[in-house]
CSV table of C-alpha atoms in Angstrom, one decimal:
chain,number,residue,atom,x,y,z
A,12,UNK,CA,68.1,111.0,63.0
A,13,UNK,CA,64.8,109.4,64.1
A,14,UNK,CA,65.9,107.1,67.1
A,15,UNK,CA,63.2,104.6,66.1
A,16,UNK,CA,65.3,103.7,63.1
A,17,UNK,CA,67.6,101.8,65.5
A,18,UNK,CA,64.7,99.4,66.2
A,19,UNK,CA,64.5,98.2,62.6
A,20,UNK,CA,65.9,94.8,61.7
A,21,UNK,CA,68.0,94.3,58.5
A,22,UNK,CA,65.5,93.6,55.7
A,23,UNK,CA,65.2,89.8,55.2
A,24,UNK,CA,66.4,89.8,51.6
A,25,UNK,CA,69.4,91.9,52.4
A,26,UNK,CA,70.2,89.5,55.2
A,27,UNK,CA,69.8,86.5,52.8
A,28,UNK,CA,72.1,88.2,50.2
A,29,UNK,CA,74.8,88.5,52.9
A,30,UNK,CA,74.4,84.9,53.9
A,31,UNK,CA,74.8,83.7,50.3
A,32,UNK,CA,77.9,85.8,49.6
A,33,UNK,CA,80.6,83.6,48.2
A,34,UNK,CA,78.3,80.6,47.5
A,35,UNK,CA,78.3,79.4,43.9
A,36,UNK,CA,76.2,76.6,42.4
A,37,UNK,CA,78.0,73.3,41.5
A,38,UNK,CA,79.4,73.1,38.0
A,39,UNK,CA,76.8,72.2,35.5
A,40,UNK,CA,73.8,73.3,37.7
A,41,UNK,CA,72.1,76.6,37.4
A,42,UNK,CA,70.9,78.6,40.5
A,43,UNK,CA,67.2,78.3,41.3
A,44,UNK,CA,66.3,81.2,43.5
A,45,UNK,CA,63.7,80.4,46.2
A,46,UNK,CA,64.0,83.7,48.0
A,47,UNK,CA,61.9,86.7,47.2
A,48,UNK,CA,58.3,85.9,46.3
A,49,UNK,CA,58.5,87.6,42.9
A,50,UNK,CA,56.2,86.4,40.0
A,51,UNK,CA,58.0,84.8,37.1
A,52,UNK,CA,55.1,84.8,34.7
A,53,UNK,CA,55.0,87.5,31.9
A,54,UNK,CA,53.0,90.6,32.6
A,55,UNK,CA,49.8,90.9,30.4
A,56,UNK,CA,50.7,92.5,27.1
A,57,UNK,CA,47.5,94.5,27.0
A,58,UNK,CA,48.4,96.3,30.2
A,59,UNK,CA,51.9,97.1,28.9
A,60,UNK,CA,50.3,98.5,25.7
A,61,UNK,CA,48.0,100.7,27.8
A,62,UNK,CA,50.9,102.0,29.8
A,63,UNK,CA,53.0,102.8,26.7
A,64,UNK,CA,50.0,104.4,24.9
A,65,UNK,CA,49.5,106.8,27.7
A,66,UNK,CA,53.0,108.0,28.5
A,67,UNK,CA,52.0,111.6,27.7
A,68,UNK,CA,50.3,111.5,31.1
A,69,UNK,CA,53.7,111.9,32.6
A,70,UNK,CA,53.4,115.6,31.8
A,71,UNK,CA,50.7,116.1,34.5
A,72,UNK,CA,50.7,115.9,38.3
A,73,UNK,CA,48.5,113.0,39.5
A,74,UNK,CA,46.2,113.4,42.4
A,75,UNK,CA,46.6,111.3,45.6
A,76,UNK,CA,43.0,110.3,45.3
A,77,UNK,CA,43.5,108.9,41.8
A,78,UNK,CA,41.2,109.2,38.8
A,79,UNK,CA,37.5,108.4,38.9
A,80,UNK,CA,38.2,105.7,36.3
A,81,UNK,CA,40.8,103.9,38.4
A,82,UNK,CA,38.7,104.0,41.6
A,83,UNK,CA,35.6,102.8,39.7
A,84,UNK,CA,37.5,99.9,38.1
A,85,UNK,CA,39.1,98.8,41.4
A,86,UNK,CA,35.8,99.0,43.2
A,87,UNK,CA,34.0,97.1,40.4
A,88,UNK,CA,36.6,94.3,40.7
A,89,UNK,CA,36.4,94.0,44.5
A,90,UNK,CA,32.6,94.1,44.4
A,91,UNK,CA,32.4,91.3,41.9
A,92,UNK,CA,35.2,89.3,43.4
A,93,UNK,CA,33.6,89.2,46.9
A,94,UNK,CA,30.0,89.4,45.7
A,95,UNK,CA,29.3,92.5,47.8
A,96,UNK,CA,26.1,93.2,45.8
A,97,UNK,CA,24.1,96.0,47.5
A,98,UNK,CA,27.0,96.3,50.0
A,99,UNK,CA,29.4,97.3,47.2
A,100,UNK,CA,32.4,99.5,47.9
A,101,UNK,CA,31.7,103.2,46.9
A,102,UNK,CA,34.6,104.2,44.7
A,103,UNK,CA,34.3,107.8,45.8
A,104,UNK,CA,34.4,107.4,49.6
A,105,UNK,CA,35.6,103.9,50.4
A,106,UNK,CA,38.6,103.3,48.2
A,107,UNK,CA,42.0,104.9,47.5
A,108,UNK,CA,44.8,103.8,45.2
A,109,UNK,CA,48.2,103.1,46.7
A,110,UNK,CA,51.6,102.6,44.9
A,111,UNK,CA,51.8,99.0,45.8
A,112,UNK,CA,50.5,97.4,49.0
A,113,UNK,CA,54.0,97.6,50.6
A,114,UNK,CA,53.9,101.4,50.5
A,115,UNK,CA,50.2,101.4,51.4
A,116,UNK,CA,50.6,99.2,54.5
A,117,UNK,CA,53.5,101.2,55.8
A,118,UNK,CA,51.7,104.6,55.3
A,119,UNK,CA,48.5,103.3,56.8
A,120,UNK,CA,50.1,102.5,60.1
A,121,UNK,CA,51.7,106.0,60.3
A,122,UNK,CA,48.3,107.6,59.7
A,123,UNK,CA,46.4,105.5,62.2
A,124,UNK,CA,48.7,105.0,65.2
A,125,UNK,CA,48.7,107.7,67.9
A,126,UNK,CA,52.3,107.6,69.1
A,127,UNK,CA,51.3,109.2,72.4
A,128,UNK,CA,49.2,106.2,73.3
A,129,UNK,CA,52.1,103.6,73.1
A,130,UNK,CA,49.6,101.3,71.5
A,131,UNK,CA,50.1,97.8,70.1
A,132,UNK,CA,50.0,96.6,66.5
A,133,UNK,CA,49.1,92.9,66.3
A,134,UNK,CA,50.4,90.8,63.4
A,135,UNK,CA,50.8,87.2,62.3
A,136,UNK,CA,54.2,85.5,62.8
A,137,UNK,CA,55.9,84.7,60.5
A,138,UNK,CA,55.0,88.0,58.8
A,139,UNK,CA,55.6,90.4,56.0
A,140,UNK,CA,58.3,92.6,57.6
A,141,UNK,CA,56.6,95.8,56.6
A,142,UNK,CA,54.0,95.2,59.4
A,143,UNK,CA,56.7,95.2,62.0
A,144,UNK,CA,58.7,98.1,60.6
A,145,UNK,CA,55.7,100.3,60.2
A,146,UNK,CA,54.6,99.6,63.8
A,147,UNK,CA,58.1,100.4,65.2
A,148,UNK,CA,58.5,103.7,63.2
A,149,UNK,CA,55.0,104.8,64.3
A,150,UNK,CA,56.0,104.4,67.9
A,151,UNK,CA,53.8,101.3,68.5
A,152,UNK,CA,54.8,97.9,70.0
A,153,UNK,CA,54.5,94.9,67.7
A,154,UNK,CA,52.7,91.9,69.2
A,155,UNK,CA,53.3,88.6,67.4
A,156,UNK,CA,50.6,86.0,66.9
A,157,UNK,CA,52.3,82.7,66.1
A,158,UNK,CA,50.8,80.8,63.1
A,159,UNK,CA,51.9,77.2,63.6
A,160,UNK,CA,50.7,73.8,62.5
A,161,UNK,CA,48.8,73.2,65.7
A,162,UNK,CA,46.4,76.1,65.0
A,163,UNK,CA,46.2,75.6,61.2
A,164,UNK,CA,48.7,78.4,60.6
A,165,UNK,CA,46.1,80.9,61.8
A,166,UNK,CA,46.4,83.2,64.8
A,167,UNK,CA,44.8,81.8,67.9
A,168,UNK,CA,42.9,84.8,69.3
A,169,UNK,CA,41.6,82.9,72.3
A,170,UNK,CA,45.2,82.9,73.7
A,171,UNK,CA,45.7,86.7,73.3
A,172,UNK,CA,45.6,88.4,76.7
A,173,UNK,CA,42.7,90.9,77.2
A,174,UNK,CA,45.2,93.7,78.0
A,175,UNK,CA,46.9,93.2,74.6
A,176,UNK,CA,43.6,93.4,72.8
A,177,UNK,CA,42.6,96.5,74.8
A,178,UNK,CA,45.8,98.3,73.9
A,179,UNK,CA,45.8,97.3,70.2
A,180,UNK,CA,45.2,100.0,67.6
A,181,UNK,CA,45.6,97.7,64.5
A,182,UNK,CA,45.4,94.0,63.8
A,183,UNK,CA,47.1,92.9,60.7
A,184,UNK,CA,45.7,89.9,58.9
A,185,UNK,CA,47.2,88.2,55.9
A,186,UNK,CA,44.8,85.9,54.0
A,187,UNK,CA,45.7,83.9,52.0
A,188,UNK,CA,48.8,83.9,54.3
A,189,UNK,CA,52.3,84.8,53.4
A,190,UNK,CA,54.2,82.4,53.6
A,191,UNK,CA,51.9,79.7,54.9
A,192,UNK,CA,49.2,79.8,52.3
A,193,UNK,CA,46.6,79.4,55.0
A,194,UNK,CA,43.1,80.8,54.3
A,195,UNK,CA,40.8,82.4,56.9
A,196,UNK,CA,37.2,81.2,56.3
A,197,UNK,CA,34.2,83.5,56.7
A,198,UNK,CA,33.3,82.4,60.2
A,199,UNK,CA,36.9,83.1,61.4
A,200,UNK,CA,36.8,86.5,59.8
A,201,UNK,CA,33.4,87.3,61.3
A,202,UNK,CA,34.7,86.5,64.8
A,203,UNK,CA,37.6,88.9,64.2
A,204,UNK,CA,35.2,91.7,63.3
A,205,UNK,CA,33.3,91.0,66.6
A,206,UNK,CA,36.6,91.0,68.5
A,207,UNK,CA,37.5,94.4,67.0
A,208,UNK,CA,34.2,95.8,68.0
A,209,UNK,CA,34.7,94.6,71.6
A,210,UNK,CA,38.2,96.0,71.9
A,211,UNK,CA,38.0,99.0,69.5
A,212,UNK,CA,40.9,98.3,67.1
A,213,UNK,CA,41.1,98.4,63.3
A,214,UNK,CA,41.4,95.3,61.2
A,215,UNK,CA,43.8,95.7,58.3
A,216,UNK,CA,43.6,92.7,56.0
A,217,UNK,CA,46.5,92.2,53.5
A,218,UNK,CA,44.8,90.2,50.7
A,219,UNK,CA,47.3,90.5,47.9
A,220,UNK,CA,47.3,86.7,47.2
A,221,UNK,CA,43.5,86.5,46.9
A,222,UNK,CA,43.6,85.6,43.2
A,223,UNK,CA,46.1,82.7,43.4
A,224,UNK,CA,44.3,79.6,44.7
A,225,UNK,CA,43.9,75.9,43.7
A,226,UNK,CA,40.2,75.3,43.6
A,227,UNK,CA,38.5,77.6,41.0
A,228,UNK,CA,35.1,76.8,42.6
A,229,UNK,CA,36.2,78.1,46.0
A,230,UNK,CA,38.0,81.4,45.9
A,231,UNK,CA,39.3,82.5,49.3
A,232,UNK,CA,36.9,84.8,51.2
A,233,UNK,CA,38.0,88.2,52.4
A,234,UNK,CA,37.3,90.7,55.2
A,235,UNK,CA,34.8,92.8,53.1
A,236,UNK,CA,32.9,89.6,52.3
A,237,UNK,CA,32.7,88.8,56.0
A,238,UNK,CA,31.3,92.3,56.6
A,239,UNK,CA,28.6,91.6,54.0
A,240,UNK,CA,27.6,88.4,55.8
A,241,UNK,CA,27.5,90.3,59.1
A,242,UNK,CA,25.3,93.0,57.5
A,243,UNK,CA,28.0,95.7,58.0
A,244,UNK,CA,27.6,97.7,54.9
A,245,UNK,CA,29.7,100.6,56.2
A,246,UNK,CA,32.7,98.3,56.8
A,247,UNK,CA,33.3,100.0,60.1
A,248,UNK,CA,36.9,99.3,61.5
A,249,UNK,CA,37.7,97.1,58.4
A,250,UNK,CA,40.3,97.9,55.8
A,251,UNK,CA,41.6,95.7,53.0
A,252,UNK,CA,44.7,95.9,50.8
A,253,UNK,CA,44.9,94.6,47.2
A,254,UNK,CA,47.5,94.7,44.5
A,255,UNK,CA,48.2,93.9,40.9
A,256,UNK,CA,51.7,92.6,41.8
A,257,UNK,CA,50.6,89.0,42.2
A,258,UNK,CA,47.2,89.0,40.6
A,259,UNK,CA,48.5,90.3,37.3
A,260,UNK,CA,52.3,89.6,37.5
A,261,UNK,CA,52.9,93.4,37.7
A,262,UNK,CA,55.1,94.0,40.8
A,263,UNK,CA,57.1,96.7,39.0
A,264,UNK,CA,53.9,98.7,38.2
A,265,UNK,CA,53.5,99.5,41.9
A,266,UNK,CA,49.7,99.6,41.8
A,267,UNK,CA,47.2,98.6,44.4
A,268,UNK,CA,44.4,100.0,46.5
A,269,UNK,CA,43.0,100.2,50.0
A,270,UNK,CA,39.3,99.9,50.6
A,271,UNK,CA,36.8,99.8,53.5
A,272,UNK,CA,35.6,102.1,56.3
A,273,UNK,CA,34.9,105.5,54.7
A,274,UNK,CA,35.9,107.5,57.8
A,275,UNK,CA,39.3,105.8,57.9
A,276,UNK,CA,39.7,106.2,54.2
A,277,UNK,CA,38.9,109.9,54.4
A,278,UNK,CA,41.6,110.5,57.1
A,279,UNK,CA,44.1,108.3,55.2
A,280,UNK,CA,43.5,110.5,52.1
A,281,UNK,CA,44.5,113.6,54.1
A,282,UNK,CA,47.7,111.8,55.1
A,283,UNK,CA,48.4,110.8,51.6
A,284,UNK,CA,48.0,114.3,50.2
A,285,UNK,CA,51.1,115.2,52.2
A,286,UNK,CA,52.8,111.9,51.8
A,287,UNK,CA,53.5,112.6,48.1
A,288,UNK,CA,53.1,109.1,46.6
A,289,UNK,CA,50.3,109.6,44.0
A,290,UNK,CA,50.2,107.1,41.3
A,291,UNK,CA,51.4,108.4,37.9
A,292,UNK,CA,48.6,108.8,35.2
A,293,UNK,CA,50.1,106.2,32.8
A,294,UNK,CA,50.1,103.6,35.6
A,295,UNK,CA,46.6,104.5,36.5
A,296,UNK,CA,45.3,103.9,33.0
A,297,UNK,CA,47.2,100.6,32.8
A,298,UNK,CA,45.8,99.6,36.2
A,299,UNK,CA,42.2,100.3,35.0
A,300,UNK,CA,42.8,97.8,32.2
A,301,UNK,CA,44.2,95.2,34.6
A,302,UNK,CA,41.4,95.4,37.1
A,303,UNK,CA,38.7,95.2,34.4
A,304,UNK,CA,40.0,91.9,33.0
A,305,UNK,CA,39.7,88.5,34.8
A,306,UNK,CA,40.7,86.2,31.9
A,307,UNK,CA,44.5,86.8,32.4
A,308,UNK,CA,44.0,86.1,36.1
A,309,UNK,CA,42.4,82.7,35.4
A,310,UNK,CA,45.3,81.8,33.0
A,311,UNK,CA,47.8,82.9,35.6
A,312,UNK,CA,46.1,80.7,38.3
A,313,UNK,CA,46.3,77.7,36.0
A,314,UNK,CA,50.0,78.2,35.4
A,315,UNK,CA,50.6,78.1,39.2
A,316,UNK,CA,48.4,75.0,39.5
A,317,UNK,CA,50.5,73.2,36.9
A,318,UNK,CA,53.7,74.3,38.7
A,319,UNK,CA,52.5,72.9,42.0
A,320,UNK,CA,51.7,69.6,40.4
A,321,UNK,CA,55.2,69.5,38.9
A,322,UNK,CA,56.8,70.4,42.2
A,323,UNK,CA,54.8,67.8,44.0
A,324,UNK,CA,55.8,65.1,41.4
A,325,UNK,CA,59.5,66.0,41.5
A,326,UNK,CA,59.9,66.4,45.3
A,327,UNK,CA,57.6,63.6,46.5
A,328,UNK,CA,59.6,61.3,48.7
A,329,UNK,CA,62.5,63.7,48.9
A,330,UNK,CA,61.2,66.8,50.7
A,331,UNK,CA,58.3,66.9,53.1
A,332,UNK,CA,56.1,69.5,51.4
A,333,UNK,CA,52.4,70.6,51.6
A,334,UNK,CA,50.6,72.2,48.8
A,335,UNK,CA,48.7,75.2,50.2
A,336,UNK,CA,45.1,76.0,49.2
A,337,UNK,CA,46.3,79.5,48.0
A,338,UNK,CA,49.4,81.6,47.3
A,339,UNK,CA,52.4,80.4,45.4
A,340,UNK,CA,54.5,79.2,48.3
A,341,UNK,CA,55.5,75.7,49.3
């Protein structure tokens, strides 16, 4: 067996399930689960209809690169969401579908990290455990960047030693943050790009909560948008991950994409042709419909806004809570 498996920690929800064994709610009260961040809103019916109407696609092998229609729909969404204009993502060279960002994040690290270099993968702490597990199984060393109240729940890069930055192969960002809800502004993201240039590492930004935010007039910016502001239309060293899981309440569809630097995307495609995780054709067609529609996303955002207001009303004076600018976490 791969000895690196011994470095992996028990997955957090498995650990939580073990801790909860034998615990039952008091009589007359139902259990309210506050564990896994799973959307509880209904998936869009029009996406389900597209999925069902195209089940005959199960008779064909899908390509790792995905259909032109899927890449074009995803690229059109990211271009309008981040106002990339003439800097728009090229669906043919700068974007690949992934079967959910969890799979994409893990596979990306395996494709990028050179195990012979004993490099470092930097990540926010607390973090999505896939960042750490992917780094360990790629033979890299995780380096944790604490996100605490004193730094606005954002990594403080001024405190990272130069030797760490020089050895880093990947920096994981998560904006809006899981589980803090913190949002990196454009100036912060621009400085990260400049830092990556100085120390020659890839910035991998997990942005799967980008469409859940409180102020409709101020959507959270993203790494590609910061590239546009910097005049970097080739997105060099920059990769983003997006998903339909949170945006469209479709975690079971396992549909997302990775976009950015064409050279990195090209090498990642080579890895994925062997990785064997191409998205099925019915899921691709359903995903096209989801990426093309923004109305259901606005409705979804409003539902979360009302839930936050209710939570704040009920818990005020009982629990010290802070409503974040984005994500669905307290």
